[in-house]
Amino acid sequence: MFNDLNGYLMLAEKIFAILGSLIYFVFALVVVKQVGTMSRNVRDKINSILISVSYLHLAASILLVFLAWTIL
Amino acid sequence: MDLDSVAPDDQIEVKNRMTVSPKIEEVEVLKETESETKKIRETVDSSEEVRDKIYGIVGHTKSPLSSLLINPHIFDFEERDSDEKIILVARPHWITNLSWILTTIVLIIAPSLLRFVPIINNLPTKFEILGIFAWYLITFAFSFEKFLSWYFDVYIITDERVIDIAFNNLLDKKFSEAKLSMIQDITSRVSGVSQTMFNFGTVYIQTAAEVSEIQFELVPNPEKIIKVLQILRENEEKRGGNK
């Protein structure tokens, strides 16, 4: 009985973590889009660095989804 | 011999007119071109003088992360006309970033402090790894968003107009502009300890344009920005007078 409850809790935590990381992935996509739009409107020296950073952040969010899916 | 039949007067007159009249036109065109060139040269000279005056007041900066960019070579914006020259770009003073920088430092240190909380110590390692990774990702996103909203919140002064570009999020871009000739009144406000210490504040530009007021919020050296705007307005009035 206790083992079953513990198993359900773990499953719920996993689903919660995957959903959370997926929402974060969508947010990271919005950030990439946002930086692109801003860089088109206002152009300066470090815009290319900012765009690269936004893509790295997107890659990290994909890694978060992957970790939530595999290690939990 | 009948001289009129050999060389009639009328034809000679017509021939003379044909050769002389284009010369007069050419001279007139030349005079017009010269006066236009003179006018252009005077305008260029005056605009160069104005620029020298402005650089004398504000100085020169080269760092793209500076709060005041003077005559930036690389900086550009989408709505700029091809012959429009950017004279000054201002961002909020760097000290305005201090609050989010401090918050980021606290967020970075926080996971190491949470180890003293017994409930978190009891979590399985895999949850701990994922939690810490997510925490630092969110911390990074927070500081990156704050930096972006500072970096892309720009106030631009060109030789034709003043512009305020602000992004609050992806779906909210604010663009307001006013021609230099439309500026009616300029005031500034420096209030509080930090603003007085670091000499930054808000410049209020009242205009006769559709946007009644443009605010340069928390910009460094507001008094210098006011001087720059005054010089440009005077120059604009002179140019208007010459036309």
Coordinates of C-alpha atoms in Angstrom, one line a residue:
Chain A
M1 CA 0.0 0.0 0.0
F2 CA 2.7 2.4 1.1
N3 CA 4.9 1.3 -1.9
D4 CA 2.0 2.0 -4.3
L5 CA 1.5 5.5 -2.9
N6 CA 5.2 6.2 -3.1
G7 CA 5.2 5.0 -6.7
Y8 CA 2.2 7.2 -7.6
L9 CA 3.9 10.2 -5.9
M10 CA 7.1 9.6 -8.0
L11 CA 5.0 9.4 -11.2
A12 CA 3.2 12.6 -10.3
E13 CA 6.5 14.3 -9.7
K14 CA 7.9 13.1 -13.0
I15 CA 4.8 14.3 -14.9
F16 CA 5.0 17.7 -13.1
A17 CA 8.8 18.0 -13.9
I18 CA 8.3 17.1 -17.6
L19 CA 5.4 19.6 -17.9
G20 CA 7.4 22.3 -16.1
S21 CA 10.4 21.7 -18.4
L22 CA 8.2 21.8 -21.5
I23 CA 6.7 25.1 -20.4
Y24 CA 10.3 26.4 -19.9
F25 CA 11.2 25.2 -23.4
V26 CA 8.4 27.3 -24.8
F27 CA 9.6 30.3 -22.8
A28 CA 13.1 29.7 -24.2
L29 CA 11.7 29.8 -27.7
V30 CA 9.9 33.1 -26.9
V31 CA 13.3 34.5 -25.7
V32 CA 15.0 33.5 -29.0
K33 CA 12.2 35.2 -30.9
Q34 CA 12.3 38.2 -28.6
V35 CA 16.1 38.7 -29.0
G36 CA 15.7 38.3 -32.8
T37 CA 13.0 41.0 -33.0
M38 CA 14.9 43.4 -30.7
S39 CA 18.2 42.9 -32.7
R40 CA 16.4 43.7 -35.9
N41 CA 14.9 46.9 -34.5
V42 CA 18.0 48.1 -32.7
R43 CA 21.4 47.1 -34.2
D44 CA 24.6 47.3 -32.2
K45 CA 28.0 45.5 -31.7
I46 CA 27.0 42.8 -29.3
N47 CA 23.7 41.8 -30.9
S48 CA 25.2 38.6 -32.5
I49 CA 26.5 37.6 -29.0
L50 CA 23.0 38.1 -27.5
I51 CA 21.4 36.0 -30.3
S52 CA 24.0 33.2 -29.6
V53 CA 23.3 33.3 -25.9
S54 CA 19.5 33.0 -26.5
Y55 CA 20.2 29.9 -28.6
L56 CA 22.4 28.4 -25.9
H57 CA 19.6 29.0 -23.4
L58 CA 17.2 27.2 -25.8
A59 CA 19.7 24.3 -25.9
A60 CA 19.9 24.2 -22.1
S61 CA 16.1 24.1 -21.9
I62 CA 16.0 21.1 -24.3
L63 CA 18.6 19.4 -22.0
L64 CA 16.2 20.1 -19.1
V65 CA 13.3 18.4 -20.8
F66 CA 15.7 15.5 -21.7
L67 CA 16.9 15.2 -18.0
A68 CA 13.3 15.3 -16.7
W69 CA 12.3 12.6 -19.1
T70 CA 15.3 10.3 -18.5
I71 CA 16.7 10.6 -15.0
L72 CA 13.4 10.9 -13.0
Chain B
M1 CA 24.9 91.2 -106.8
D2 CA 21.9 91.0 -104.4
L3 CA 23.5 90.7 -101.0
D4 CA 20.2 89.8 -99.3
S5 CA 19.8 86.7 -101.4
V6 CA 23.4 85.5 -100.6
A7 CA 23.3 86.3 -96.9
P8 CA 19.8 87.3 -95.7
D9 CA 19.7 89.3 -92.5
D10 CA 16.9 87.3 -90.8
Q11 CA 18.8 84.1 -91.1
I12 CA 21.9 85.6 -89.6
E13 CA 19.8 87.0 -86.7
V14 CA 18.3 83.6 -86.1
K15 CA 21.7 81.9 -86.2
N16 CA 23.0 84.4 -83.7
R17 CA 20.1 83.8 -81.4
M18 CA 20.6 80.0 -81.6
T19 CA 24.3 80.3 -80.5
V20 CA 23.9 83.0 -77.8
S21 CA 20.8 81.9 -75.9
P22 CA 22.1 78.4 -74.7
K23 CA 25.1 80.2 -73.2
I24 CA 22.9 82.5 -71.2
E25 CA 20.9 79.5 -69.9
E26 CA 24.1 77.6 -69.1
V27 CA 25.4 80.6 -67.1
E28 CA 22.1 80.8 -65.2
V29 CA 22.2 77.0 -64.4
L30 CA 25.8 77.4 -63.3
K31 CA 24.9 80.3 -61.0
E32 CA 22.0 78.2 -59.5
T33 CA 24.3 75.2 -59.0
E34 CA 26.9 77.4 -57.4
S35 CA 24.4 78.9 -55.0
E36 CA 23.0 75.5 -54.1
T37 CA 26.5 74.2 -53.5
K38 CA 27.2 77.2 -51.3
K39 CA 24.0 76.5 -49.4
I40 CA 24.9 72.8 -49.0
R41 CA 28.5 73.7 -47.9
E42 CA 27.1 76.2 -45.4
T43 CA 24.7 73.5 -44.0
V44 CA 27.5 70.9 -43.8
D45 CA 29.8 73.4 -42.1
S46 CA 27.1 74.3 -39.6
S47 CA 26.2 70.7 -38.9
E48 CA 29.9 69.9 -38.4
E49 CA 30.1 72.9 -36.0
V50 CA 27.1 71.6 -34.2
R51 CA 28.6 68.2 -33.9
D52 CA 31.9 69.6 -32.6
K53 CA 29.9 71.6 -30.0
I54 CA 28.0 68.4 -28.9
Y55 CA 31.2 66.4 -28.6
G56 CA 32.7 69.2 -26.6
I57 CA 29.8 68.9 -24.1
V58 CA 29.3 65.1 -23.9
G59 CA 32.7 63.8 -25.0
H60 CA 33.3 60.5 -26.8
T61 CA 32.5 56.9 -25.9
K62 CA 33.3 53.7 -27.7
S63 CA 32.0 50.9 -25.5
P64 CA 28.7 49.4 -26.8
L65 CA 27.6 48.8 -23.2
S66 CA 28.0 52.5 -22.3
S67 CA 24.9 54.4 -21.2
L68 CA 25.7 57.3 -23.5
L69 CA 26.9 56.5 -27.1
I70 CA 28.1 59.6 -28.9
N71 CA 28.1 59.5 -32.7
P72 CA 27.9 55.7 -32.8
H73 CA 29.3 54.1 -36.0
I74 CA 27.8 50.6 -35.6
F75 CA 24.5 51.5 -33.8
D76 CA 21.5 51.6 -36.0
F77 CA 17.7 51.3 -35.8
E78 CA 15.0 50.0 -38.1
E79 CA 13.1 53.3 -38.6
R80 CA 16.2 55.4 -39.4
D81 CA 16.0 57.4 -42.7
S82 CA 18.9 56.8 -45.1
D83 CA 20.2 60.4 -44.7
E84 CA 19.5 60.7 -41.0
K85 CA 22.5 60.9 -38.7
I86 CA 22.5 59.5 -35.1
I87 CA 24.1 62.1 -32.8
L88 CA 23.5 60.5 -29.4
V89 CA 22.1 57.3 -28.0
A90 CA 21.2 57.1 -24.3
R91 CA 20.3 54.2 -22.1
P92 CA 19.3 54.2 -18.4
H93 CA 22.3 54.7 -16.1
W94 CA 24.2 51.4 -15.4
I95 CA 23.5 51.8 -11.7
T96 CA 19.9 51.1 -12.4
N97 CA 21.0 47.5 -13.1
L98 CA 22.3 47.1 -9.5
S99 CA 19.1 45.7 -8.0
W100 CA 18.7 42.8 -10.5
I101 CA 22.5 42.1 -10.3
L102 CA 22.3 41.8 -6.5
T103 CA 19.1 39.6 -6.8
T104 CA 21.0 37.4 -9.3
I105 CA 23.9 37.0 -6.9
V106 CA 21.5 36.0 -4.1
L107 CA 19.8 33.5 -6.5
I108 CA 23.2 32.0 -7.4
I109 CA 24.2 31.6 -3.7
A110 CA 20.7 30.3 -2.6
P111 CA 21.1 26.5 -3.5
S112 CA 24.2 26.2 -1.3
L113 CA 22.3 27.8 1.6
L114 CA 19.3 25.4 1.0
R115 CA 21.5 22.4 1.9
F116 CA 21.1 23.4 5.5
V117 CA 17.3 22.8 5.2
P118 CA 16.7 19.2 6.3
I119 CA 13.7 18.5 3.9
I120 CA 15.8 19.3 0.8
N121 CA 18.6 17.0 2.1
N122 CA 16.2 14.1 2.1
L123 CA 15.4 14.4 -1.6
P124 CA 16.7 11.7 -4.0
T125 CA 20.0 12.8 -5.8
K126 CA 18.3 12.8 -9.3
F127 CA 15.7 15.3 -8.0
E128 CA 18.4 17.4 -6.5
I129 CA 20.4 17.4 -9.8
L130 CA 17.4 18.4 -11.8
G131 CA 16.3 21.0 -9.3
I132 CA 19.6 22.7 -9.2
F133 CA 19.9 22.7 -13.0
A134 CA 16.4 24.2 -13.4
W135 CA 17.2 26.7 -10.6
Y136 CA 20.3 28.1 -12.4
L137 CA 18.5 28.1 -15.7
I138 CA 15.7 30.2 -14.3
T139 CA 18.3 32.5 -12.6
F140 CA 20.1 32.9 -15.9
A141 CA 16.8 33.7 -17.7
F142 CA 15.8 36.3 -15.1
S143 CA 19.2 38.1 -15.4
F144 CA 19.2 37.8 -19.2
E145 CA 15.7 39.3 -19.5
K146 CA 16.7 42.2 -17.2
F147 CA 19.8 42.9 -19.2
L148 CA 17.9 42.8 -22.5
S149 CA 15.3 45.2 -21.3
W150 CA 18.1 47.6 -20.2
Y151 CA 20.2 47.2 -23.3
F152 CA 17.3 47.6 -25.8
D153 CA 15.6 50.5 -23.9
V154 CA 17.2 53.3 -25.9
Y155 CA 16.6 57.0 -26.4
I156 CA 18.0 58.3 -29.6
I157 CA 18.8 61.9 -30.7
T158 CA 19.4 62.3 -34.4
D159 CA 19.9 65.5 -36.5
E160 CA 16.2 65.4 -37.3
R161 CA 14.3 64.0 -34.3
V162 CA 14.2 62.5 -30.8
I163 CA 13.2 58.9 -30.5
D164 CA 12.2 56.6 -27.6
I165 CA 12.3 52.8 -28.3
A166 CA 11.3 50.5 -25.5
F167 CA 10.5 46.8 -25.3
N168 CA 8.5 45.5 -22.4
N169 CA 8.2 42.0 -23.8
L170 CA 7.9 40.2 -27.1
L171 CA 4.4 41.6 -27.8
D172 CA 5.1 45.1 -26.6
K173 CA 7.3 47.4 -28.6
K174 CA 7.0 51.2 -27.9
F175 CA 8.3 53.6 -30.5
S176 CA 7.7 57.4 -30.0
E177 CA 9.3 60.2 -31.9
A178 CA 9.2 63.9 -32.2
K179 CA 10.8 66.2 -34.8
L180 CA 13.4 68.6 -33.3
S181 CA 11.3 71.5 -34.6
M182 CA 8.3 70.2 -32.7
I183 CA 10.1 70.4 -29.3
Q184 CA 8.5 73.1 -27.1
D185 CA 10.0 72.6 -23.7
I186 CA 12.7 70.5 -22.0
T187 CA 12.9 69.8 -18.3
S188 CA 14.8 67.3 -16.2
R189 CA 14.4 65.8 -12.7
V190 CA 17.1 64.3 -10.5
S191 CA 15.7 63.0 -7.3
G192 CA 16.8 60.8 -4.5
V193 CA 20.2 59.9 -3.1
S194 CA 21.4 57.5 -5.8
Q195 CA 20.4 59.8 -8.6
T196 CA 22.1 62.8 -7.0
M197 CA 25.2 60.8 -6.2
F198 CA 25.6 59.2 -9.7
N199 CA 24.1 62.2 -11.6
F200 CA 21.3 60.6 -13.5
G201 CA 17.7 61.4 -13.9
T202 CA 14.7 61.8 -16.2
V203 CA 14.6 64.3 -19.1
Y204 CA 11.0 65.4 -20.0
I205 CA 10.6 66.6 -23.6
Q206 CA 7.3 68.4 -24.3
T207 CA 6.4 68.4 -27.9
A208 CA 3.8 69.8 -30.3
A209 CA 3.7 66.4 -32.0
E210 CA 1.1 63.6 -31.6
V211 CA 3.1 62.3 -28.7
S212 CA 2.9 65.2 -26.3
E213 CA 5.8 64.1 -24.1
I214 CA 8.9 62.0 -24.6
Q215 CA 10.7 60.9 -21.5
F216 CA 14.4 59.9 -21.4
E217 CA 14.1 57.9 -18.2
L218 CA 17.1 57.6 -15.7
V219 CA 19.7 58.7 -18.2
P220 CA 23.1 59.8 -17.1
N221 CA 24.0 63.5 -17.2
P222 CA 20.5 64.9 -17.9
E223 CA 21.9 68.5 -18.0
K224 CA 24.2 67.6 -20.9
I225 CA 21.4 66.0 -22.8
I226 CA 19.4 69.2 -22.4
K227 CA 22.3 71.2 -23.7
V228 CA 22.6 68.9 -26.7
L229 CA 18.9 69.3 -27.5
Q230 CA 19.1 73.1 -27.1
I231 CA 22.0 73.2 -29.6
L232 CA 20.1 71.0 -32.1
R233 CA 17.0 73.1 -31.7
E234 CA 18.9 76.3 -32.3
N235 CA 20.5 74.8 -35.4
E236 CA 17.1 73.5 -36.6
E237 CA 15.6 77.0 -36.2
K238 CA 18.5 78.5 -38.2
R239 CA 18.1 76.0 -40.9
G240 CA 14.3 76.7 -40.9
G241 CA 15.1 80.4 -41.2
N242 CA 17.5 79.9 -44.1
K243 CA 14.9 78.0 -46.0

